[in-house]
Amino acid sequence: MNAIQPSAHIEATVDKIQTSEVSRLEQAEAFVEVALDLQKQPKEMQDLLDALFLYQKAEEMTEEHPLARARAIAGRGTALRRMPGSGLEELTLACEAFEEALPIMREQGTEEETAEVEMNYGLVLQALASAGKAPITKAVETYHRALRFFTRKLFPREFAILHNNLATAYLSMRLSPEREVMREALAVQSFQEALKVINLEEDPTEYAMLQNNLGNALQAMRSKHPWEDLHRAVEAYNEALKVRTPHDTPIEYANTLTNKANALMNLPDDMEQPQLGNPQHLTEAAKMLREAETIFTQHHVHDRAHIVGSLAGELEQELTAHSTAEGSP
C-alpha cells in the first residue's frame, strides 16, 4: 500500500505519546491501544487508515520486543481485513501480516488473543480462497484451531461465528464424489452447532441467517433420507421467516421464500405415499415464487425476478397439465 497520511488529531496523539517520559515499548503499546479503539467501530475509512499508521509506528518501535511487535502486526492485518471493499491487495497483505505474527503469538501470546488472530486469519484465507488464491482447507484448519479456545460455553458469540464460517467453507469445498456427503453433513452440523447458542429472542437477525443457511445445506445434502432432509429444510426456512418479513427485510424474505419453494417442489405431499406426487406442495411453491417475483421486481432485483418468475410459470404449466389429465375421462 502507499504511504499513509494520518489525520491531524492522530499526528498530535503520536507527538504527545512520543514526548512523554515512558519507555519506547510503552509508547508502542499506547499506539496499539489507540489503533484498536479506532478499528473496533470505525466511522469512516480514515479511522482504519489511522489505525494502520499507528500499527506501523508500533512495529518500528518494537524490534527488540517480539510479542509486542507481533501484536502490532496482527492488528495491522485485522485493520486491512476490515478496510471497506477489501480487495485482493488488502487481503493478501493481511494474510502476510497474520502469517508473520502468528508463530510468535502461538509461542508467547495469550490463548485468547492468539485465537482471535486465528479467527481473523481464517476469514482472510476464506476470502482469498473464493478468489482462487488460497486453499479453503487452510481456512478450515485455522477455524478449528480457534475453536480450541472459543468454546460454546465460554465464548458463545465467537463459537457461533466460527461454526457459521466453517459451514460456509465446507460448502465451498470441491471433493471427490465419495466424500461429498461428508462435506455436506459437516456443513449441516456446523450450522446446527451455531444455532445452539444463537436464538430467536436475543439475536433474531443472526438466527434467521443461520436457519436460512441450514435450510440450504439440508436441501443440498445427498443422503439416504432425502425427503426427511427436505422436510427439515422447510422447517428451517419457516424459522427464518419468523424474522424475515416482506415489510422489514423484503429481499431476505423473498430469498428465503424462494429457497422454501425449491424445497417444496421436491417434497412429496405425503412422505409415506410418495407415489401420489406433490401437487399441493407444487401449488404452494408456485404461489411463493410469484410473491418473491413481485418483491424482487418492486426492489429492482430484476435478474432474480426473472428467474423465479420463469420457475413459477413452469410450475403453473405443470399443474395445469396435471389437472387436465386428472379431469380427462
mmCIF file of C-alpha atoms in Angstrom:
data_model
loop_
_atom_site.group_PDB
_atom_site.id
_atom_site.type_symbol
_atom_site.label_atom_id
_atom_site.label_comp_id
_atom_site.label_asym_id
_atom_site.label_seq_id
_atom_site.Cartn_x
_atom_site.Cartn_y
_atom_site.Cartn_z
ATOM 1 C CA MET A 1 0.000 0.000 0.000
ATOM 2 C CA ASN A 2 1.043 3.628 -0.496
ATOM 3 C CA ALA A 3 2.326 5.748 2.388
ATOM 4 C CA ILE A 4 -0.492 6.509 4.814
ATOM 5 C CA GLN A 5 -1.344 10.107 5.636
ATOM 6 C CA PRO A 6 -2.768 10.158 9.184
ATOM 7 C CA SER A 7 -5.403 12.560 10.464
ATOM 8 C CA ALA A 8 -4.225 15.708 12.192
ATOM 9 C CA HIS A 9 -5.527 14.542 15.569
ATOM 10 C CA ILE A 10 -3.650 11.229 15.208
ATOM 11 C CA GLU A 11 -0.429 13.077 14.395
ATOM 12 C CA ALA A 12 -0.992 15.143 17.523
ATOM 13 C CA THR A 13 -1.633 11.976 19.551
ATOM 14 C CA VAL A 14 1.606 10.437 18.269
ATOM 15 C CA ASP A 15 3.562 13.572 19.128
ATOM 16 C CA LYS A 16 2.078 13.636 22.620
ATOM 17 C CA ILE A 17 2.899 9.981 23.301
ATOM 18 C CA GLN A 18 6.425 10.247 21.871
ATOM 19 C CA THR A 19 7.264 13.272 24.019
ATOM 20 C CA SER A 20 6.100 11.536 27.184
ATOM 21 C CA GLU A 21 8.606 10.080 29.631
ATOM 22 C CA VAL A 22 7.534 6.437 29.235
ATOM 23 C CA SER A 23 9.691 3.821 27.504
ATOM 24 C CA ARG A 24 9.582 3.134 23.769
ATOM 25 C CA LEU A 25 7.818 -0.164 24.460
ATOM 26 C CA GLU A 26 5.114 1.602 26.469
ATOM 27 C CA GLN A 27 4.759 4.195 23.720
ATOM 28 C CA ALA A 28 4.310 1.428 21.147
ATOM 29 C CA GLU A 29 1.717 -0.278 23.343
ATOM 30 C CA ALA A 30 -0.147 3.042 23.615
ATOM 31 C CA PHE A 31 -0.193 3.324 19.806
ATOM 32 C CA VAL A 32 -1.662 -0.176 19.556
ATOM 33 C CA GLU A 33 -4.314 0.636 22.155
ATOM 34 C CA VAL A 34 -5.436 3.748 20.248
ATOM 35 C CA ALA A 35 -5.417 1.782 16.977
ATOM 36 C CA LEU A 36 -7.595 -0.956 18.482
ATOM 37 C CA ASP A 37 -10.174 1.623 19.576
ATOM 38 C CA LEU A 38 -10.234 3.134 16.086
ATOM 39 C CA GLN A 39 -10.701 -0.188 14.334
ATOM 40 C CA LYS A 40 -13.389 -1.578 16.666
ATOM 41 C CA GLN A 41 -16.072 0.818 15.446
ATOM 42 C CA PRO A 42 -14.681 2.829 12.535
ATOM 43 C CA LYS A 43 -16.934 5.701 11.481
ATOM 44 C CA GLU A 44 -15.111 6.225 8.199
ATOM 45 C CA MET A 45 -12.269 4.755 6.167
ATOM 46 C CA GLN A 46 -9.810 7.277 7.609
ATOM 47 C CA ASP A 47 -10.221 5.658 11.038
ATOM 48 C CA LEU A 48 -8.809 2.419 9.628
ATOM 49 C CA LEU A 49 -6.025 4.279 7.829
ATOM 50 C CA ASP A 50 -5.144 5.969 11.107
ATOM 51 C CA ALA A 51 -5.098 2.559 12.815
ATOM 52 C CA LEU A 52 -2.744 1.224 10.138
ATOM 53 C CA PHE A 53 -0.455 4.210 10.642
ATOM 54 C CA LEU A 54 -0.349 3.612 14.389
ATOM 55 C CA TYR A 55 0.342 -0.105 13.994
ATOM 56 C CA GLN A 56 3.229 0.675 11.661
ATOM 57 C CA LYS A 57 4.645 3.151 14.182
ATOM 58 C CA ALA A 58 4.359 0.495 16.885
ATOM 59 C CA GLU A 59 6.135 -2.075 14.697
ATOM 60 C CA GLU A 60 9.058 0.303 14.162
ATOM 61 C CA MET A 61 9.468 0.758 17.922
ATOM 62 C CA THR A 62 9.304 -2.895 18.997
ATOM 63 C CA GLU A 63 12.124 -4.588 17.073
ATOM 64 C CA GLU A 64 13.566 -5.841 20.376
ATOM 65 C CA HIS A 65 10.195 -6.994 21.741
ATOM 66 C CA PRO A 66 8.885 -9.843 19.552
ATOM 67 C CA LEU A 67 5.467 -10.284 21.199
ATOM 68 C CA ALA A 68 4.642 -6.556 21.193
ATOM 69 C CA ARG A 69 5.694 -6.357 17.561
ATOM 70 C CA ALA A 70 3.605 -9.442 16.687
ATOM 71 C CA ARG A 71 0.556 -7.826 18.299
ATOM 72 C CA ALA A 72 1.065 -4.698 16.196
ATOM 73 C CA ILE A 73 1.486 -6.762 13.019
ATOM 74 C CA ALA A 74 -1.641 -8.785 13.785
ATOM 75 C CA GLY A 75 -3.537 -5.544 14.418
ATOM 76 C CA ARG A 76 -2.387 -4.294 11.042
ATOM 77 C CA GLY A 77 -3.737 -7.488 9.464
ATOM 78 C CA THR A 78 -7.123 -7.035 11.108
ATOM 79 C CA ALA A 79 -7.348 -3.393 10.006
ATOM 80 C CA LEU A 80 -6.506 -4.384 6.430
ATOM 81 C CA ARG A 81 -9.219 -7.067 6.528
ATOM 82 C CA ARG A 82 -11.771 -4.528 7.688
ATOM 83 C CA MET A 83 -10.999 -1.956 5.016
ATOM 84 C CA PRO A 84 -14.200 -1.156 3.076
ATOM 85 C CA GLY A 85 -14.328 -3.209 -0.093
ATOM 86 C CA SER A 86 -11.123 -5.038 0.776
ATOM 87 C CA GLY A 87 -9.653 -6.232 -2.489
ATOM 88 C CA LEU A 88 -7.044 -8.813 -3.320
ATOM 89 C CA GLU A 89 -4.160 -6.490 -2.384
ATOM 90 C CA GLU A 90 -5.506 -5.719 1.102
ATOM 91 C CA LEU A 91 -6.426 -9.363 1.747
ATOM 92 C CA THR A 92 -3.015 -10.583 0.611
ATOM 93 C CA LEU A 93 -1.251 -8.046 2.839
ATOM 94 C CA ALA A 94 -3.488 -9.032 5.758
ATOM 95 C CA CYS A 95 -2.712 -12.713 5.174
ATOM 96 C CA GLU A 96 1.016 -11.993 5.153
ATOM 97 C CA ALA A 97 0.701 -9.997 8.376
ATOM 98 C CA PHE A 98 -1.121 -12.818 10.187
ATOM 99 C CA GLU A 99 1.389 -15.393 8.942
ATOM 100 C CA GLU A 100 4.231 -13.259 10.295
ATOM 101 C CA ALA A 101 2.579 -12.618 13.655
ATOM 102 C CA LEU A 102 1.033 -15.997 14.499
ATOM 103 C CA PRO A 103 4.182 -18.100 15.142
ATOM 104 C CA ILE A 104 5.265 -15.649 17.839
ATOM 105 C CA MET A 105 1.778 -15.256 19.287
ATOM 106 C CA ARG A 106 1.289 -19.026 19.486
ATOM 107 C CA GLU A 107 4.528 -19.273 21.415
ATOM 108 C CA GLN A 108 4.362 -16.193 23.646
ATOM 109 C CA GLY A 109 0.855 -14.681 23.477
ATOM 110 C CA THR A 110 -2.256 -15.414 25.493
ATOM 111 C CA GLU A 111 -4.633 -18.120 24.302
ATOM 112 C CA GLU A 112 -7.448 -15.634 23.776
ATOM 113 C CA GLU A 113 -5.542 -13.108 21.672
ATOM 114 C CA THR A 114 -3.995 -15.895 19.604
ATOM 115 C CA ALA A 115 -7.395 -17.492 18.967
ATOM 116 C CA GLU A 116 -8.781 -14.112 17.885
ATOM 117 C CA VAL A 117 -5.956 -13.700 15.380
ATOM 118 C CA GLU A 118 -6.558 -17.262 14.138
ATOM 119 C CA MET A 119 -10.214 -16.386 13.548
ATOM 120 C CA ASN A 120 -9.306 -13.268 11.560
ATOM 121 C CA TYR A 121 -6.676 -15.230 9.646
ATOM 122 C CA GLY A 122 -9.337 -17.788 8.735
ATOM 123 C CA LEU A 123 -11.657 -15.069 7.435
ATOM 124 C CA VAL A 124 -8.900 -13.714 5.202
ATOM 125 C CA LEU A 125 -7.996 -17.184 3.942
ATOM 126 C CA GLN A 126 -11.649 -17.882 3.168
ATOM 127 C CA ALA A 127 -11.944 -14.639 1.202
ATOM 128 C CA LEU A 128 -8.757 -15.427 -0.695
ATOM 129 C CA ALA A 129 -9.989 -18.970 -1.344
ATOM 130 C CA SER A 130 -13.119 -17.606 -3.014
ATOM 131 C CA ALA A 131 -10.775 -15.765 -5.418
ATOM 132 C CA GLY A 132 -8.731 -18.907 -6.005
ATOM 133 C CA LYS A 133 -5.729 -17.501 -4.128
ATOM 134 C CA ALA A 134 -5.665 -19.836 -1.109
ATOM 135 C CA PRO A 135 -6.793 -23.388 -0.289
ATOM 136 C CA ILE A 136 -10.113 -23.438 1.571
ATOM 137 C CA THR A 137 -8.822 -26.356 3.658
ATOM 138 C CA LYS A 138 -6.327 -23.968 5.249
ATOM 139 C CA ALA A 139 -9.176 -21.728 6.426
ATOM 140 C CA VAL A 140 -10.966 -24.762 7.910
ATOM 141 C CA GLU A 141 -7.829 -25.792 9.824
ATOM 142 C CA THR A 142 -7.461 -22.245 11.143
ATOM 143 C CA TYR A 143 -11.076 -22.081 12.350
ATOM 144 C CA HIS A 144 -10.634 -25.384 14.175
ATOM 145 C CA ARG A 145 -7.568 -24.031 15.979
ATOM 146 C CA ALA A 146 -9.593 -21.005 17.109
ATOM 147 C CA LEU A 147 -12.385 -23.293 18.362
ATOM 148 C CA ARG A 148 -9.999 -24.933 20.812
ATOM 149 C CA PHE A 149 -10.270 -21.717 22.827
ATOM 150 C CA PHE A 150 -13.600 -20.206 21.745
ATOM 151 C CA THR A 151 -15.828 -22.844 23.305
ATOM 152 C CA ARG A 152 -19.607 -22.790 23.218
ATOM 153 C CA LYS A 153 -19.909 -22.299 26.981
ATOM 154 C CA LEU A 154 -17.374 -19.507 27.487
ATOM 155 C CA PHE A 155 -17.476 -17.658 24.147
ATOM 156 C CA PRO A 156 -20.870 -18.306 22.507
ATOM 157 C CA ARG A 157 -20.651 -15.401 20.054
ATOM 158 C CA GLU A 158 -17.237 -16.376 18.679
ATOM 159 C CA PHE A 159 -18.256 -20.046 18.720
ATOM 160 C CA ALA A 160 -21.275 -19.282 16.522
ATOM 161 C CA ILE A 161 -19.308 -17.094 14.112
ATOM 162 C CA LEU A 162 -16.653 -19.759 13.697
ATOM 163 C CA HIS A 163 -19.179 -22.511 13.047
ATOM 164 C CA ASN A 164 -21.079 -20.397 10.542
ATOM 165 C CA ASN A 165 -17.810 -19.685 8.722
ATOM 166 C CA LEU A 166 -16.850 -23.355 8.902
ATOM 167 C CA ALA A 167 -20.147 -24.413 7.371
ATOM 168 C CA THR A 168 -19.747 -21.923 4.542
ATOM 169 C CA ALA A 169 -16.199 -23.165 3.979
ATOM 170 C CA TYR A 170 -17.320 -26.797 3.882
ATOM 171 C CA LEU A 171 -19.983 -25.968 1.295
ATOM 172 C CA SER A 172 -17.417 -24.284 -0.945
ATOM 173 C CA MET A 173 -15.068 -27.273 -0.954
ATOM 174 C CA ARG A 174 -14.703 -29.465 -4.011
ATOM 175 C CA LEU A 175 -14.101 -33.071 -3.015
ATOM 176 C CA SER A 176 -14.227 -36.457 -4.679
ATOM 177 C CA PRO A 177 -17.780 -37.848 -5.156
ATOM 178 C CA GLU A 178 -17.439 -40.353 -2.306
ATOM 179 C CA ARG A 179 -16.507 -37.536 0.120
ATOM 180 C CA GLU A 180 -19.188 -35.032 -0.930
ATOM 181 C CA VAL A 181 -21.743 -36.451 1.510
ATOM 182 C CA MET A 182 -19.301 -35.998 4.394
ATOM 183 C CA ARG A 183 -18.647 -32.389 3.379
ATOM 184 C CA GLU A 184 -22.369 -31.596 3.263
ATOM 185 C CA ALA A 185 -23.015 -33.340 6.581
ATOM 186 C CA LEU A 186 -20.219 -31.339 8.243
ATOM 187 C CA ALA A 187 -21.763 -28.098 6.954
ATOM 188 C CA VAL A 188 -25.163 -29.034 8.388
ATOM 189 C CA GLN A 189 -23.547 -29.987 11.685
ATOM 190 C CA SER A 190 -21.724 -26.647 11.920
ATOM 191 C CA PHE A 191 -24.900 -24.634 11.280
ATOM 192 C CA GLN A 192 -26.641 -26.686 13.967
ATOM 193 C CA GLU A 193 -23.769 -26.034 16.387
ATOM 194 C CA ALA A 194 -24.064 -22.290 15.778
ATOM 195 C CA LEU A 195 -27.820 -22.448 16.415
ATOM 196 C CA LYS A 196 -27.186 -23.957 19.838
ATOM 197 C CA VAL A 197 -26.034 -20.525 21.020
ATOM 198 C CA ILE A 198 -27.943 -18.153 18.701
ATOM 199 C CA ASN A 199 -31.648 -17.882 19.453
ATOM 200 C CA LEU A 200 -34.645 -16.048 18.077
ATOM 201 C CA GLU A 201 -35.199 -13.782 21.078
ATOM 202 C CA GLU A 202 -31.667 -12.493 21.630
ATOM 203 C CA ASP A 203 -30.313 -12.300 18.071
ATOM 204 C CA PRO A 204 -33.141 -12.599 15.536
ATOM 205 C CA THR A 205 -31.160 -11.400 12.507
ATOM 206 C CA GLU A 206 -28.319 -13.871 13.033
ATOM 207 C CA TYR A 207 -30.842 -16.588 13.891
ATOM 208 C CA ALA A 208 -32.708 -16.053 10.632
ATOM 209 C CA MET A 209 -29.500 -16.093 8.592
ATOM 210 C CA LEU A 210 -28.346 -19.332 10.199
ATOM 211 C CA GLN A 211 -31.722 -21.017 9.754
ATOM 212 C CA ASN A 212 -31.843 -19.978 6.095
ATOM 213 C CA ASN A 213 -28.304 -21.272 5.559
ATOM 214 C CA LEU A 214 -29.120 -24.505 7.394
ATOM 215 C CA GLY A 215 -32.114 -24.996 5.103
ATOM 216 C CA ASN A 216 -29.907 -24.513 2.048
ATOM 217 C CA ALA A 217 -27.357 -27.016 3.367
ATOM 218 C CA LEU A 218 -30.048 -29.587 4.138
ATOM 219 C CA GLN A 219 -31.513 -29.112 0.682
ATOM 220 C CA ALA A 220 -28.122 -29.686 -0.946
ATOM 221 C CA MET A 221 -27.238 -32.705 1.186
ATOM 222 C CA ARG A 222 -27.174 -36.058 -0.528
ATOM 223 C CA SER A 223 -28.184 -38.707 1.984
ATOM 224 C CA LYS A 224 -30.181 -41.894 2.301
ATOM 225 C CA HIS A 225 -33.137 -39.889 3.611
ATOM 226 C CA PRO A 226 -33.656 -37.024 1.120
ATOM 227 C CA TRP A 227 -37.282 -36.330 1.968
ATOM 228 C CA GLU A 228 -36.551 -36.122 5.689
ATOM 229 C CA ASP A 229 -33.773 -33.659 4.894
ATOM 230 C CA LEU A 230 -36.120 -31.582 2.717
ATOM 231 C CA HIS A 231 -38.735 -31.578 5.477
ATOM 232 C CA ARG A 232 -36.107 -30.346 7.940
ATOM 233 C CA ALA A 233 -35.077 -27.707 5.400
ATOM 234 C CA VAL A 234 -38.661 -26.424 5.175
ATOM 235 C CA GLU A 235 -38.799 -26.238 8.974
ATOM 236 C CA ALA A 236 -35.554 -24.217 8.989
ATOM 237 C CA TYR A 237 -36.951 -21.793 6.391
ATOM 238 C CA ASN A 238 -40.095 -21.400 8.490
ATOM 239 C CA GLU A 239 -37.913 -20.410 11.433
ATOM 240 C CA ALA A 240 -36.101 -17.846 9.289
ATOM 241 C CA LEU A 241 -39.436 -16.444 8.110
ATOM 242 C CA LYS A 242 -40.370 -15.671 11.719
ATOM 243 C CA VAL A 243 -37.831 -12.857 11.391
ATOM 244 C CA ARG A 244 -37.639 -12.103 7.673
ATOM 245 C CA THR A 245 -40.804 -10.305 6.619
ATOM 246 C CA PRO A 246 -41.891 -8.548 3.399
ATOM 247 C CA HIS A 247 -42.112 -5.271 5.310
ATOM 248 C CA ASP A 248 -38.869 -5.246 7.340
ATOM 249 C CA THR A 249 -36.480 -7.320 5.204
ATOM 250 C CA PRO A 250 -38.107 -7.743 1.790
ATOM 251 C CA ILE A 251 -35.109 -9.055 -0.187
ATOM 252 C CA GLU A 252 -34.085 -11.528 2.515
ATOM 253 C CA TYR A 253 -37.735 -12.572 2.848
ATOM 254 C CA ALA A 254 -38.027 -13.169 -0.906
ATOM 255 C CA ASN A 255 -34.773 -15.151 -0.939
ATOM 256 C CA THR A 256 -35.923 -17.429 1.890
ATOM 257 C CA LEU A 257 -39.348 -17.786 0.275
ATOM 258 C CA THR A 258 -37.655 -18.886 -2.949
ATOM 259 C CA ASN A 259 -35.487 -21.365 -1.058
ATOM 260 C CA LYS A 260 -38.537 -22.819 0.680
ATOM 261 C CA ALA A 261 -40.371 -23.112 -2.643
ATOM 262 C CA ASN A 262 -37.418 -25.040 -4.112
ATOM 263 C CA ALA A 263 -37.572 -27.495 -1.208
ATOM 264 C CA LEU A 264 -41.331 -27.979 -1.509
ATOM 265 C CA MET A 265 -41.042 -28.680 -5.226
ATOM 266 C CA ASN A 266 -39.105 -31.854 -4.453
ATOM 267 C CA LEU A 267 -41.038 -32.941 -1.367
ATOM 268 C CA PRO A 268 -43.976 -35.405 -1.622
ATOM 269 C CA ASP A 269 -47.263 -34.227 -0.145
ATOM 270 C CA ASP A 270 -47.297 -37.454 1.891
ATOM 271 C CA MET A 271 -43.843 -38.876 2.595
ATOM 272 C CA GLU A 272 -45.415 -42.236 3.415
ATOM 273 C CA GLN A 273 -47.083 -42.347 -0.010
ATOM 274 C CA PRO A 274 -44.615 -40.596 -2.331
ATOM 275 C CA GLN A 275 -46.149 -42.246 -5.393
ATOM 276 C CA LEU A 276 -49.091 -39.836 -5.064
ATOM 277 C CA GLY A 277 -46.799 -36.948 -6.032
ATOM 278 C CA ASN A 278 -46.843 -33.411 -4.644
ATOM 279 C CA PRO A 279 -49.494 -31.241 -6.346
ATOM 280 C CA GLN A 280 -50.245 -29.451 -3.057
ATOM 281 C CA HIS A 281 -46.603 -28.570 -2.492
ATOM 282 C CA LEU A 282 -46.206 -27.504 -6.116
ATOM 283 C CA THR A 283 -49.223 -25.204 -5.810
ATOM 284 C CA GLU A 284 -47.821 -23.695 -2.624
ATOM 285 C CA ALA A 285 -44.378 -23.312 -4.214
ATOM 286 C CA ALA A 286 -45.798 -21.529 -7.284
ATOM 287 C CA LYS A 287 -47.598 -19.001 -5.054
ATOM 288 C CA MET A 288 -44.391 -18.379 -3.070
ATOM 289 C CA LEU A 289 -42.383 -17.851 -6.231
ATOM 290 C CA ARG A 290 -44.926 -15.354 -7.577
ATOM 291 C CA GLU A 291 -44.778 -13.451 -4.286
ATOM 292 C CA ALA A 292 -40.978 -13.457 -4.416
ATOM 293 C CA GLU A 293 -41.088 -12.306 -8.061
ATOM 294 C CA THR A 294 -43.264 -9.329 -7.097
ATOM 295 C CA ILE A 295 -40.920 -8.311 -4.277
ATOM 296 C CA PHE A 296 -37.791 -8.643 -6.413
ATOM 297 C CA THR A 297 -39.442 -6.562 -9.146
ATOM 298 C CA GLN A 298 -40.507 -3.844 -6.692
ATOM 299 C CA HIS A 299 -36.949 -3.587 -5.410
ATOM 300 C CA HIS A 300 -35.366 -3.669 -8.872
ATOM 301 C CA VAL A 301 -33.679 -7.062 -8.450
ATOM 302 C CA HIS A 302 -34.706 -7.910 -11.984
ATOM 303 C CA ASP A 303 -32.411 -10.894 -12.571
ATOM 304 C CA ARG A 304 -33.847 -12.710 -9.552
ATOM 305 C CA ALA A 305 -37.372 -11.671 -10.533
ATOM 306 C CA HIS A 306 -36.900 -13.182 -13.981
ATOM 307 C CA ILE A 307 -35.530 -16.465 -12.595
ATOM 308 C CA VAL A 308 -38.277 -17.041 -10.030
ATOM 309 C CA GLY A 309 -40.960 -15.833 -12.427
ATOM 310 C CA SER A 310 -39.846 -18.329 -15.065
ATOM 311 C CA LEU A 311 -39.800 -21.129 -12.498
ATOM 312 C CA ALA A 312 -43.268 -20.188 -11.278
ATOM 313 C CA GLY A 313 -44.530 -20.267 -14.872
ATOM 314 C CA GLU A 314 -43.133 -23.772 -15.387
ATOM 315 C CA LEU A 315 -44.813 -24.984 -12.195
ATOM 316 C CA GLU A 316 -48.123 -23.439 -13.192
ATOM 317 C CA GLN A 317 -47.975 -25.153 -16.592
ATOM 318 C CA GLU A 318 -47.177 -28.461 -14.905
ATOM 319 C CA LEU A 319 -50.091 -28.059 -12.501
ATOM 320 C CA THR A 320 -52.464 -27.155 -15.335
ATOM 321 C CA ALA A 321 -51.377 -30.224 -17.326
ATOM 322 C CA HIS A 322 -51.789 -32.410 -14.222
ATOM 323 C CA SER A 323 -55.281 -31.010 -13.562
ATOM 324 C CA THR A 324 -56.300 -31.526 -17.184
ATOM 325 C CA ALA A 325 -55.030 -35.108 -17.133
ATOM 326 C CA GLU A 326 -56.934 -35.859 -13.947
ATOM 327 C CA GLY A 327 -60.140 -34.404 -15.413
ATOM 328 C CA SER A 328 -59.920 -36.437 -18.608
ATOM 329 C CA PRO A 329 -62.389 -39.364 -18.838
#
